[in-house]
Short mmCIF file of C-alpha atoms in Angstrom, two decimals:
data_model
loop_
_atom_site.label_atom_id
_atom_site.label_comp_id
_atom_site.label_asym_id
_atom_site.label_seq_id
_atom_site.Cartn_x
_atom_site.Cartn_y
_atom_site.Cartn_z
CA MET A 15 127.80 49.47 123.05
CA ASN A 16 124.13 48.91 122.93
CA SER A 17 122.18 51.53 120.96
CA PRO A 18 119.23 53.41 122.55
CA LEU A 19 116.90 51.10 120.59
CA ASP A 20 118.53 48.00 122.13
CA ILE A 21 118.22 49.43 125.64
CA THR A 22 114.50 50.33 125.16
CA LEU A 23 113.75 47.00 123.64
CA LYS A 24 115.34 45.23 126.63
CA ARG A 25 113.20 47.32 128.99
CA TYR A 26 110.10 46.58 126.99
CA GLU A 27 110.88 42.88 126.99
CA VAL A 28 111.50 42.74 130.80
CA SER A 29 108.21 44.68 131.47
CA LEU A 30 106.26 42.24 129.31
CA LYS A 31 107.28 39.28 131.46
CA SER A 32 105.21 40.69 134.26
CA LEU A 33 102.16 40.03 132.07
CA ASP A 34 102.93 36.25 132.18
CA LYS A 35 101.93 36.13 135.84
CA VAL A 36 98.43 35.09 136.84
CA ASP A 37 97.80 38.38 138.44
CA PHE A 38 99.34 41.77 137.65
CA ASP A 39 98.44 45.31 138.65
CA ILE A 40 97.84 48.59 136.99
CA GLU A 41 101.35 49.82 137.81
CA GLN A 42 102.88 47.00 135.81
CA VAL A 43 100.68 47.81 132.88
CA LEU A 44 101.77 51.41 132.95
CA THR A 45 105.38 50.23 132.99
CA VAL A 46 104.70 48.20 129.87
CA PHE A 47 103.02 51.13 128.12
CA ASN A 48 105.78 53.51 129.12
CA ALA A 49 108.43 51.08 127.85
CA ARG A 50 106.52 50.79 124.53
CA ASP A 51 106.45 54.55 124.26
CA ALA A 52 110.24 54.69 124.70
CA VAL A 53 110.60 51.98 121.90
CA GLN A 54 108.51 54.09 119.60
CA GLN A 55 110.62 57.16 120.25
CA ALA A 56 113.83 55.16 119.66
CA LEU A 57 112.50 53.85 116.39
CA LYS A 58 111.94 57.41 115.24
CA ASP A 59 115.42 58.51 116.38
CA GLU A 60 117.28 55.56 114.84
CA LYS A 61 118.58 56.35 111.37
CA SER A 62 119.06 52.76 110.28
CA ILE A 63 117.30 49.83 112.01
CA PRO A 64 118.66 46.28 111.45
CA ASN A 65 116.00 43.69 110.43
CA SER A 66 116.70 41.73 113.60
CA ARG A 67 115.62 44.70 115.72
CA LEU A 68 112.45 45.12 113.69
CA GLN A 69 111.65 41.46 114.09
CA LYS A 70 112.16 41.84 117.87
CA VAL A 71 109.73 44.77 117.93
CA ILE A 72 107.15 42.73 116.03
CA GLU A 73 107.62 39.75 118.38
CA LEU A 74 107.30 41.75 121.53
CA ASP A 75 104.26 43.61 120.22
CA GLU A 76 102.57 40.35 119.36
CA HIS A 77 103.14 39.26 122.96
CA LEU A 78 101.42 42.51 124.11
CA ARG A 79 98.47 42.09 121.77
CA ASN A 80 97.95 38.55 122.95
CA ASN A 81 97.40 39.90 126.43
CA ALA A 82 95.11 42.65 125.33
CA GLU A 83 92.00 41.12 126.87
CA ARG A 84 93.66 40.48 130.21
CA ILE A 85 95.15 44.00 130.31
CA THR A 86 91.85 45.59 129.45
CA ARG A 87 90.03 43.58 132.07
CA ALA A 88 92.65 44.41 134.76
CA ILE A 89 92.55 48.14 133.91
CA ASN A 90 88.83 48.63 133.53
CA GLY A 91 87.72 46.59 136.47
CA LYS A 92 84.39 48.00 137.53
CA THR A 93 84.79 51.11 135.48
CA ALA A 94 84.30 50.21 131.86
CA ASP A 95 85.85 53.38 130.37
CA LYS A 96 88.97 53.69 132.68
CA LEU A 97 91.30 53.06 129.74
CA GLN A 98 89.51 55.84 127.85
CA SER A 99 90.15 58.16 130.82
CA TRP A 100 93.86 57.22 130.70
CA ARG A 101 94.01 58.29 127.05
CA GLU A 102 92.36 61.59 127.90
CA SER A 103 95.02 62.25 130.62
CA ILE A 104 98.15 61.06 128.62
CA GLN A 105 97.01 62.22 125.19
CA PRO A 106 99.17 59.55 123.40
CA SER A 107 99.94 59.96 119.66
CA ALA A 108 97.54 58.53 117.06
CA GLU A 109 99.88 55.59 116.24
CA ALA A 110 100.25 54.58 119.89
CA TRP A 111 97.97 51.57 119.48
CA TRP A 112 99.03 50.02 122.88
CA TRP A 113 97.01 52.77 124.61
CA LYS A 114 93.97 51.43 122.76
CA LEU A 115 94.06 47.83 123.72
CA ASP A 116 90.41 47.94 124.61
CA ALA A 117 89.75 48.32 120.87
CA ILE A 118 91.69 45.07 120.24
CA ALA A 119 90.47 43.06 123.16
CA PRO A 120 87.08 41.43 122.66
CA HIS A 121 84.46 42.42 125.22
CA PRO A 122 82.00 39.86 126.64
CA TRP A 123 79.18 41.80 125.05
CA ASP A 124 80.86 41.54 121.60
CA ILE A 125 79.75 37.90 121.29
CA TRP A 126 76.26 39.22 120.73
CA ASP A 127 77.16 41.77 118.07
CA TRP A 128 76.02 39.41 115.30
CA LEU A 129 72.53 39.40 116.87
CA TRP A 130 72.39 43.20 117.25
CA ILE A 131 73.55 43.66 113.63
CA SER A 132 71.05 41.16 112.35
CA LEU A 133 68.22 42.92 114.30
CA SER A 134 69.41 46.31 112.99
CA ILE A 135 69.26 45.09 109.41
CA ALA A 136 65.82 43.66 109.92
CA GLY A 137 64.66 46.83 111.57
CA TRP A 138 65.94 48.96 108.70
CA THR A 139 64.29 46.71 106.21
CA ALA A 140 60.99 47.23 108.02
CA ASN A 141 61.68 50.95 108.36
CA ILE A 142 62.26 51.43 104.67
CA SER A 143 59.18 49.40 103.74
CA LEU A 144 57.01 51.40 106.15
CA LEU A 145 58.52 54.66 104.87
CA VAL A 146 57.83 53.78 101.24
CA ASN A 147 54.24 52.84 102.14
CA ILE A 148 53.65 56.13 103.99
CA ALA A 149 55.29 58.19 101.22
CA THR A 150 53.21 56.65 98.43
CA ARG A 151 49.98 57.38 100.38
CA PHE A 152 50.83 61.05 100.40
CA LEU A 153 51.54 61.15 96.70
CA VAL A 154 47.89 60.37 95.81
CA GLY A 155 46.02 63.42 94.52
CA GLY A 156 49.30 65.43 94.27
CA VAL A 157 51.92 65.99 96.85
CA GLY A 158 50.97 69.34 98.39
CA LEU A 159 53.04 71.34 100.91
CA LEU A 160 51.84 69.39 103.92
CA GLY A 161 52.37 66.07 102.19
CA ALA A 162 55.88 67.06 101.03
CA ALA A 163 56.82 68.12 104.58
CA ALA A 164 55.34 64.95 106.11
CA VAL A 165 57.32 62.73 103.75
CA THR A 166 60.58 64.67 103.37
CA LEU A 167 61.54 65.02 107.05
CA PRO A 168 61.30 61.30 108.03
CA SER A 169 62.83 60.31 104.69
CA ILE A 170 65.90 62.45 105.25
CA LEU A 171 66.31 61.21 108.87
CA ALA A 172 65.86 57.59 107.71
CA LEU A 173 68.35 57.93 104.88
CA LEU A 174 70.93 59.71 106.98
CA GLN A 175 70.73 57.07 109.70
CA ALA A 176 70.74 54.23 107.26
CA GLY A 177 73.87 55.71 105.64
CA SER A 178 75.49 56.02 109.01
CA GLN A 179 74.98 52.30 109.65
CA PHE A 180 75.38 50.66 106.26
CA THR A 181 78.05 52.70 104.46
CA LYS A 182 81.75 52.64 105.33
CA SER A 183 82.14 56.42 105.65
CA GLY A 184 78.83 56.66 107.49
CA GLN A 185 79.85 53.96 109.92
CA GLU A 186 83.18 55.67 110.61
CA GLY A 187 81.48 59.04 111.31
CA PHE A 188 78.78 57.43 113.46
CA ASP A 189 81.49 55.44 115.45
CA LYS A 190 83.39 58.59 116.14
CA LEU A 191 80.21 60.29 117.38
CA LEU A 192 79.47 57.24 119.59
CA ASP A 193 83.05 57.14 120.93
CA LYS A 194 82.45 60.46 122.67
CA LYS A 195 79.50 59.15 124.65
CA ILE A 196 79.47 55.32 124.53
CA PRO A 197 82.20 52.65 125.05
CA LYS A 198 83.07 50.76 121.90
CA GLN A 199 81.76 47.44 123.10
CA TYR A 200 78.24 48.98 123.23
CA HIS A 201 78.33 50.52 119.73
CA GLN A 202 76.23 47.83 118.02
CA GLU A 203 73.67 47.99 120.80
CA ALA A 204 73.54 51.81 120.43
CA LYS A 205 72.98 51.42 116.66
CA LEU A 206 70.22 48.96 117.27
CA VAL A 207 68.58 51.36 119.75
CA SER A 208 68.75 54.19 117.24
CA THR A 209 67.14 51.88 114.62
CA LEU A 210 64.31 51.00 117.09
CA MET A 211 63.82 54.67 117.83
CA MET A 212 63.41 55.38 114.14
CA SER A 213 61.00 52.39 113.94
CA GLY A 214 59.01 53.80 116.86
CA SER A 215 58.78 57.24 115.20
CA LEU A 216 57.54 55.68 111.97
CA VAL A 217 55.05 53.51 113.79
CA ILE A 218 53.73 56.59 115.68
CA PHE A 219 53.50 58.42 112.29
CA TRP A 220 51.66 55.36 110.90
CA PHE A 221 49.08 55.41 113.67
CA ALA A 222 48.73 59.24 113.16
CA LEU A 223 47.64 58.71 109.50
CA PRO A 224 43.84 58.56 110.38
CA SER A 225 44.17 61.94 112.10
CA ILE A 226 45.99 63.41 109.16
CA SER A 227 43.41 61.90 106.90
CA ASP A 228 40.64 63.71 108.86
CA MET A 229 42.58 66.94 108.41
CA TYR A 230 42.68 66.45 104.57
CA ASN A 231 38.96 65.68 104.61
CA HIS A 232 38.32 68.88 106.53
CA ASN A 233 40.40 70.85 103.97
CA GLY A 234 38.40 69.16 101.20
CA LEU A 235 35.09 70.32 102.71
CA LYS A 236 36.50 73.91 102.99
CA ASN A 237 37.59 73.88 99.38
CA TYR A 238 34.26 72.41 98.34
CA ASP A 239 32.34 75.22 100.00
CA GLU A 240 34.68 77.78 98.33
CA LYS A 241 33.98 76.05 94.96
CA ASN A 242 37.61 74.92 94.54
CA LEU A 243 36.33 71.52 93.38
CA GLY A 244 39.48 70.22 91.82
CA THR A 245 41.46 70.94 95.01
CA ALA A 246 38.63 69.41 97.06
CA GLU A 247 38.86 66.21 95.06
CA GLN A 248 42.64 65.98 95.63
CA ASP A 249 42.10 66.47 99.37
CA TYR A 250 39.45 63.74 99.52
CA LEU A 251 41.56 61.30 97.49
CA ARG A 252 44.54 61.83 99.72
CA ALA A 253 42.44 61.48 102.82
CA ILE A 254 41.22 58.16 101.50
CA SER A 255 44.74 57.09 100.59
CA LEU A 256 45.96 57.82 104.13
CA ASN A 257 42.96 55.99 105.62
CA ALA A 258 40.89 53.79 103.29
CA ASP A 259 38.17 53.55 106.05
CA ASN A 260 37.62 57.30 106.27
CA VAL A 261 33.89 57.01 105.52
CA ASP A 262 33.36 60.77 105.75
CA ALA A 263 35.88 61.32 103.00
CA HIS A 264 34.24 58.63 100.82
CA TYR A 265 30.84 60.29 101.40
CA ASN A 266 32.12 63.78 100.56
CA LEU A 267 33.90 62.51 97.50
CA GLY A 268 30.65 60.90 96.39
CA ASN A 269 28.86 64.16 96.82
CA LEU A 270 31.45 65.89 94.67
CA TYR A 271 31.20 63.26 91.91
CA GLU A 272 27.41 63.49 91.98
CA GLU A 273 27.59 67.22 91.47
CA TRP A 274 29.83 66.52 88.44
CA GLN A 275 27.22 64.07 87.24
CA ASP A 276 29.79 61.24 87.43
CA LEU A 277 27.17 58.94 88.94
CA GLU A 278 29.10 55.67 88.75
CA LYS A 279 31.97 57.08 90.75
CA ALA A 280 29.45 58.67 93.16
CA LYS A 281 27.71 55.32 93.72
CA LYS A 282 31.04 53.63 94.44
CA GLU A 283 32.01 56.16 97.11
CA TYR A 284 28.54 56.06 98.73
CA GLN A 285 28.72 52.23 98.83
CA LEU A 286 32.16 52.46 100.63
CA ALA A 287 30.70 55.07 103.04
CA LEU A 288 27.89 52.63 104.03
CA SER A 289 30.44 50.72 106.21
CA GLY A 290 30.51 53.71 108.56
CA ASP A 291 26.70 53.53 109.09
CA LEU A 292 26.31 57.08 107.75
CA PRO A 293 22.50 57.73 107.33
CA GLU A 294 23.29 60.32 104.68
CA ALA A 295 25.26 57.79 102.65
CA TYR A 296 22.24 55.46 102.66
CA ASN A 297 20.11 58.30 101.54
CA ASN A 298 22.30 59.48 98.70
CA LEU A 299 22.91 56.02 97.26
CA ALA A 300 19.13 55.26 97.49
CA ARG A 301 18.41 58.55 95.54
CA LEU A 302 20.71 57.35 92.74
CA TYR A 303 18.91 54.01 92.69
CA ILE A 304 15.63 55.83 92.43
CA ARG A 305 16.87 57.63 89.35
CA GLU A 306 17.82 54.20 87.93
CA LYS A 307 14.29 52.92 88.81
CA LYS A 308 15.77 50.39 91.27
CA TYR A 309 12.97 50.96 93.75
CA PRO A 310 13.30 47.90 96.05
CA GLU A 311 17.04 48.48 96.51
CA ALA A 312 16.40 52.13 97.26
CA ALA A 313 13.62 51.40 99.75
CA SER A 314 15.82 48.94 101.58
CA LEU A 315 18.61 51.50 101.94
CA LEU A 316 16.23 54.25 103.12
CA LYS A 317 14.67 52.12 105.78
CA LYS A 318 18.06 51.20 107.15
CA GLY A 319 19.04 54.92 106.91
CA LEU A 320 16.00 55.95 108.96
CA VAL A 321 16.77 53.41 111.68
CA LEU A 322 20.33 54.73 111.92
CA ALA A 323 19.12 58.31 111.89
CA GLN A 324 16.78 57.67 114.81
CA LYS A 325 19.51 55.77 116.69
CA GLU A 326 22.15 58.43 116.21
CA ASN A 327 19.71 61.35 116.60
CA SER A 328 20.79 62.73 113.20
CA THR A 329 20.11 66.29 112.10
CA PRO A 330 16.64 67.26 110.78
CA GLU A 331 18.10 67.69 107.29
CA ILE A 332 19.13 64.08 107.19
CA LYS A 333 15.77 62.79 108.45
CA TYR A 334 13.99 65.08 106.03
CA ASN A 335 15.84 63.60 103.03
CA LEU A 336 15.35 60.02 104.13
CA PHE A 337 11.54 60.48 104.66
CA LYS A 338 11.30 62.46 101.38
CA ASN A 339 13.07 59.84 99.33
CA LEU A 340 11.26 56.94 100.89
CA GLY A 341 7.98 58.76 100.03
CA TRP A 342 9.29 59.17 96.48
CA VAL A 343 10.01 55.46 96.21
CA ARG A 344 6.51 54.55 97.52
CA LEU A 345 4.96 56.96 95.00
CA GLU A 346 6.86 55.31 92.14
CA GLN A 347 5.74 51.87 93.46
CA GLY A 348 2.10 53.00 93.63
CA ARG A 349 1.98 52.55 97.42
CA ASN A 350 0.25 55.90 97.95
CA GLU A 351 -0.68 55.67 101.60
CA GLU A 352 2.82 54.84 102.61
CA ALA A 353 4.12 57.61 100.34
CA GLN A 354 1.80 60.12 101.94
CA HIS A 355 2.83 59.12 105.48
CA ASN A 356 6.51 59.57 104.77
CA LEU A 357 6.14 62.76 102.78
CA GLN A 358 4.01 64.38 105.47
CA ALA A 359 6.71 63.47 107.98
CA ALA A 360 9.20 65.21 105.68
CA THR A 361 7.07 68.33 105.17
CA GLY A 362 6.53 68.47 108.97
CA ILE A 363 10.22 68.89 109.46
CA THR A 364 10.29 71.86 107.07
CA LYS A 365 7.90 73.71 109.29
CA ASN A 366 10.64 74.03 111.88
CA ARG A 367 12.23 77.37 111.20
CA GLU A 368 15.65 76.43 112.52
CA ALA A 369 15.67 73.09 110.68
CA VAL A 370 14.58 74.50 107.30
CA LYS A 371 17.64 76.72 107.09
CA TYR A 372 19.82 73.62 106.56
CA ILE A 373 17.55 71.75 104.11
CA ARG A 374 18.74 72.40 100.58
CA ASN A 375 15.54 71.26 98.78
CA PRO A 376 12.53 71.73 101.08
CA SER A 377 10.20 72.00 98.07
CA ALA A 378 10.87 68.37 96.88
CA ALA A 379 8.64 66.83 99.60
CA TYR A 380 5.73 69.19 98.76
CA CYS A 381 6.10 68.46 95.04
CA LEU A 382 5.96 64.75 95.70
CA LEU A 383 3.14 65.04 98.29
CA ALA A 384 1.03 66.99 95.78
CA GLN A 385 1.34 64.12 93.32
CA VAL A 386 0.35 61.54 95.94
CA LEU A 387 -2.69 63.59 97.00
CA GLU A 388 -3.87 64.00 93.37
CA ARG A 389 -3.57 60.20 92.87
CA GLN A 390 -5.87 59.85 95.79
CA LYS A 391 -8.27 62.38 94.34
CA GLN A 392 -7.53 64.92 97.10
CA THR A 393 -6.91 68.63 96.81
CA ALA A 394 -3.22 69.45 96.36
CA LEU A 395 -3.15 73.17 95.42
CA GLU A 396 -1.44 74.19 98.72
CA GLN A 397 1.25 71.58 98.19
CA TRP A 398 1.80 72.72 94.56
CA GLN A 399 2.11 76.25 95.76
CA GLN A 400 4.76 75.30 98.31
CA CYS A 401 6.55 73.30 95.65
CA ALA A 402 6.69 76.31 93.38
CA GLN A 403 7.63 78.79 96.10
CA LEU A 404 10.40 76.77 97.59
CA GLY A 405 11.75 75.03 94.47
CA SER A 406 14.85 75.61 92.40
CA THR A 407 15.43 74.61 88.73
CA LEU A 408 19.07 74.11 89.62
CA ASN A 409 18.08 70.84 91.32
CA PRO A 410 17.73 68.20 88.51
CA ASP A 411 15.19 66.22 90.56
CA GLU A 412 12.87 69.25 90.90
CA ASP A 413 13.03 70.67 87.38
CA ASN A 414 10.11 68.79 85.98
CA TRP A 415 8.13 68.99 89.30
CA LEU A 416 8.37 72.75 89.22
CA HIS A 417 7.10 72.85 85.68
CA ILE A 418 4.08 70.74 86.68
CA ALA A 419 3.56 72.92 89.80
CA HIS A 420 3.44 76.19 87.88
CA LYS A 421 1.10 74.61 85.35
CA LYS A 422 -1.23 73.35 88.07
CA ILE A 423 -1.33 76.69 89.83
CA HIS A 424 -1.97 78.50 86.56
CA ASN A 425 -4.86 76.30 85.74
CA LYS A 426 -6.40 76.71 89.18
CA THR A 427 -6.23 80.52 89.04
CA LYS A 428 -7.81 80.95 85.70
#
């Protein structure tokens, strides 16, 4: 008598013959699957299986596998995930591979998988390079809480997604996640899309760096006003690292270095700030040139600064400093009439009560004008009085001028 295994194998073999036809329907496919289920159960129930029977099973299964593509195409038809819906209804055991022929059969889209994989690798290479570039920019001047958050979050997301695509365990987990939402034949495309989404996020972050740079520059100004100069320097350096063309940060850092009397660093920052056509940068660099007795270079910068200040309608404080320093240059060059003209323009600005509130050294123009008037044999007592009244010994430029002013006033009042 034939054993149950022999009977099920015969049924399986007969059902498979229907697949040899040019066309077969879904009912015939179900008959094949049902027959293979019965074979599997018989194999479990059989205590001792002859080698000939095992060979028969292997032979028939090979026949079924060879028709995987045709079966998948016949089942899915216009609905790409129909076989998946069958599995959800039948709930076959994990070893029932015949219910998963769509995983065996190549899909037309699969021929492009090499391209999607190559593009994914290229995308992740670019992503990692961009991420490293962004991260190193935030590390300048110390990490800080904002910098740590800005770097850590995209780094974690990038590493997690990279692990999901380029490590074996990560790929298996990602594939299981995709299986719930996307047919297997579209997995590589989905991975490429996720890579491109990450690329898009990093590119958006990259283009946001100038805005983040401005925020650090603003924090630097706040810390500078609060006399947290070390923290202000870190903020300015990080602002420049995030956006090398942040001329305001270069200018503010130059101011800080000048306050520390690190004049070479200050000059470098002011020179970089010139590219932004900041009149105040022209003024401050010119003032340092005056201290080095480089009068032609200073005059050239100041004249350009005045043109920009007029064009941009700069604040009275900026115009005051430009006129005052140009007058100072002309005084040192012995061009007294030009010096007087510019210094009178500067002192005229200080007579505006609103403007003078924002001028840090209103006395300087009077101190210089007094010297010009005396050279021209004119009375300068009023100017010396204004110099003494408004001046401050904390300003290194004014220290000697104030000494002369007090001496002149003392001599006149004897």
